[in-house]
Short mmCIF file of C-alpha atoms in Angstrom, two decimals:
data_model
loop_
_atom_site.label_atom_id
_atom_site.label_comp_id
_atom_site.label_asym_id
_atom_site.label_seq_id
_atom_site.Cartn_x
_atom_site.Cartn_y
_atom_site.Cartn_z
CA UNK E 122 16.56 15.14 59.25
CA UNK E 123 13.34 14.97 61.18
CA UNK E 124 11.91 11.51 61.29
CA UNK E 125 9.68 10.92 64.29
CA UNK E 126 5.93 10.76 63.80
CA UNK E 127 5.38 13.62 66.26
CA UNK E 128 7.85 15.86 64.44
CA UNK E 129 6.27 15.00 61.09
CA UNK E 130 2.83 15.82 62.48
CA UNK E 131 4.12 19.19 63.70
CA UNK E 132 5.83 19.88 60.36
CA UNK E 133 2.63 19.01 58.49
CA UNK E 134 0.57 21.25 60.74
CA UNK E 135 2.93 24.20 60.29
CA UNK E 136 3.29 23.64 56.55
CA UNK E 137 -0.47 23.25 56.08
CA UNK E 138 -1.10 26.48 57.97
CA UNK E 139 1.54 28.23 55.84
CA UNK E 140 -0.08 26.96 52.63
CA UNK E 141 -3.54 28.03 53.70
CA UNK E 142 -2.29 31.49 54.68
CA UNK E 143 -0.38 31.98 51.43
CA UNK E 144 -1.93 34.76 49.40
CA UNK E 145 -1.55 34.42 45.68
CA UNK E 146 0.90 37.11 44.56
CA UNK E 147 0.33 39.49 41.68
CA UNK E 148 3.62 39.03 39.87
CA UNK E 149 5.46 36.23 38.08
CA UNK E 150 8.67 36.33 40.14
CA UNK E 151 6.99 36.11 43.55
CA UNK E 152 4.61 33.39 42.41
CA UNK E 153 7.47 31.33 40.94
CA UNK E 154 9.53 31.83 44.11
CA UNK E 155 6.66 30.74 46.39
CA UNK E 156 6.11 27.65 44.25
CA UNK E 157 9.83 26.85 44.40
CA UNK E 158 10.10 27.36 48.20
CA UNK E 159 6.95 25.40 48.99
CA UNK E 160 7.97 22.56 46.67
CA UNK E 161 11.30 22.33 48.51
CA UNK E 162 9.47 22.24 51.85
CA UNK E 163 7.15 19.56 50.51
CA UNK E 164 10.13 17.51 49.33
CA UNK E 165 11.70 17.75 52.81
CA UNK E 166 8.49 16.52 54.43
CA UNK E 167 8.24 13.66 51.92
CA UNK E 168 11.82 12.69 52.81
CA UNK E 169 10.86 12.71 56.50
CA UNK E 170 8.01 10.33 55.65
CA UNK E 171 10.39 8.02 53.79
CA UNK E 172 12.88 8.01 56.67
CA UNK E 173 10.18 7.36 59.28
CA UNK E 174 8.63 4.54 57.30
CA UNK E 175 12.02 2.99 56.64
CA UNK E 176 12.90 3.20 60.37
CA UNK E 177 9.49 1.78 61.28
CA UNK E 178 9.92 -1.17 58.95
CA UNK E 179 13.40 -1.79 60.32
CA UNK E 180 12.08 -1.68 63.88
CA UNK E 181 9.25 -4.02 62.94
CA UNK E 182 11.69 -6.54 61.48
CA UNK E 183 13.86 -6.27 64.59
CA UNK E 184 10.94 -6.80 67.00
CA UNK E 185 9.71 -9.79 65.00
CA UNK E 186 13.11 -11.48 64.96
CA UNK E 187 13.80 -14.26 67.40
CA UNK E 188 16.44 -16.96 67.38
CA UNK E 189 13.81 -19.26 65.99
CA UNK E 190 11.52 -17.60 63.46
CA UNK E 191 8.09 -18.05 65.07
CA UNK E 192 4.74 -17.73 63.45
CA UNK E 193 2.80 -14.54 64.25
CA UNK E 194 0.71 -16.44 66.82
CA UNK E 195 3.82 -17.66 68.65
CA UNK E 196 5.04 -14.17 69.54
CA UNK E 197 4.97 -13.29 73.24
CA UNK E 198 2.11 -11.00 74.27
CA UNK E 199 4.49 -8.08 74.80
CA UNK E 200 6.22 -8.61 71.48
CA UNK E 201 2.86 -9.08 69.75
CA UNK E 202 1.64 -5.81 71.28
CA UNK E 203 4.79 -4.04 70.02
CA UNK E 204 4.39 -5.51 66.53
CA UNK E 205 0.76 -4.41 66.42
CA UNK E 206 1.62 -0.89 67.62
CA UNK E 207 4.38 -0.51 65.03
CA UNK E 208 2.14 -1.82 62.24
CA UNK E 209 -0.60 0.61 63.29
CA UNK E 210 1.88 3.51 63.30
CA UNK E 211 3.15 2.57 59.83
CA UNK E 212 -0.41 2.46 58.50
CA UNK E 213 -1.11 5.89 60.01
CA UNK E 214 2.07 7.29 58.46
CA UNK E 215 1.13 5.91 55.04
CA UNK E 216 -2.44 7.25 55.28
CA UNK E 217 -1.17 10.65 56.41
CA UNK E 218 1.30 10.71 53.53
CA UNK E 219 -1.48 9.93 51.03
CA UNK E 220 -3.65 12.72 52.47
CA UNK E 221 -0.70 15.10 52.30
CA UNK E 222 -0.07 14.13 48.67
CA UNK E 223 -3.71 14.86 47.79
CA UNK E 224 -3.63 18.21 49.61
CA UNK E 225 -0.32 19.14 47.96
CA UNK E 226 -1.58 18.22 44.48
CA UNK E 227 -4.51 20.64 44.85
CA UNK E 228 -2.30 23.39 46.25
CA UNK E 229 0.40 22.93 43.62
CA UNK E 230 -2.22 23.03 40.85
CA UNK E 231 -3.59 26.27 42.29
CA UNK E 232 -0.12 27.85 42.43
CA UNK E 233 0.79 26.60 38.95
CA UNK E 234 -2.41 28.04 37.50
CA UNK E 235 -1.69 31.32 39.28
CA UNK E 236 1.81 31.34 37.80
CA UNK E 237 0.43 30.70 34.30
CA UNK E 238 -2.06 33.53 34.76
CA UNK E 239 0.64 35.91 36.00
CA UNK E 240 2.84 35.01 33.01
CA UNK E 241 -0.06 35.64 30.64
CA UNK E 242 -0.83 38.98 32.30
CA UNK E 243 2.84 39.95 32.19
CA UNK E 244 3.09 39.09 28.49
CA UNK E 245 -0.13 40.96 27.79
CA UNK E 246 1.15 44.09 29.57
CA UNK E 247 4.41 43.93 27.63
CA UNK E 248 2.47 43.71 24.38
CA UNK E 249 3.70 40.31 23.36
CA UNK E 250 1.50 38.98 20.59
CA UNK E 251 -0.09 35.60 20.77
CA UNK E 252 -0.10 33.73 17.42
CA UNK E 253 -3.60 32.34 17.85
CA UNK E 254 -5.01 35.76 18.68
CA UNK E 255 -3.20 37.28 15.67
CA UNK E 256 -4.62 34.62 13.34
CA UNK E 257 -8.15 35.16 14.63
CA UNK E 258 -7.78 38.94 14.36
CA UNK E 259 -6.39 38.75 10.80
CA UNK E 260 -9.17 36.39 9.76
CA UNK E 261 -11.75 38.70 11.27
CA UNK E 262 -10.36 41.87 9.64
CA UNK E 263 -9.95 40.22 6.21
CA UNK E 264 -13.61 39.25 6.17
CA UNK E 265 -14.89 42.49 7.64
CA UNK E 266 -16.36 44.91 5.09
CA UNK E 267 -15.00 48.43 5.61
#
């Protein structure tokens, strides 16, 4: 499992580029497969975020621990600097994760809509009737004077 911030940044960059370069396919199977593959990749990146944040919180607790539990102001300058750096990194990870979630939500919606469209087109080509369309057509033809 990848879990360092640098590796996550690289994974996000590669995944984002892949998502942007993904052309929407013209068939149901390929669209569904792309959605499945990219969702699995997204889940792996989310797991990397969880691992990194968990490790960061553990490190933060470890750095803050002393034999005597001091107040934040009583930490040595070096330890205070380390605590601040870890807190800043955790905040950046959380902000990056939120941005990634927003980006993914838009992309997933786009792929899901594409999949729905491809399913509709596939059904239409196969001549599958849609109940609402049949009702409207029957109503129209019943009231149409021949």
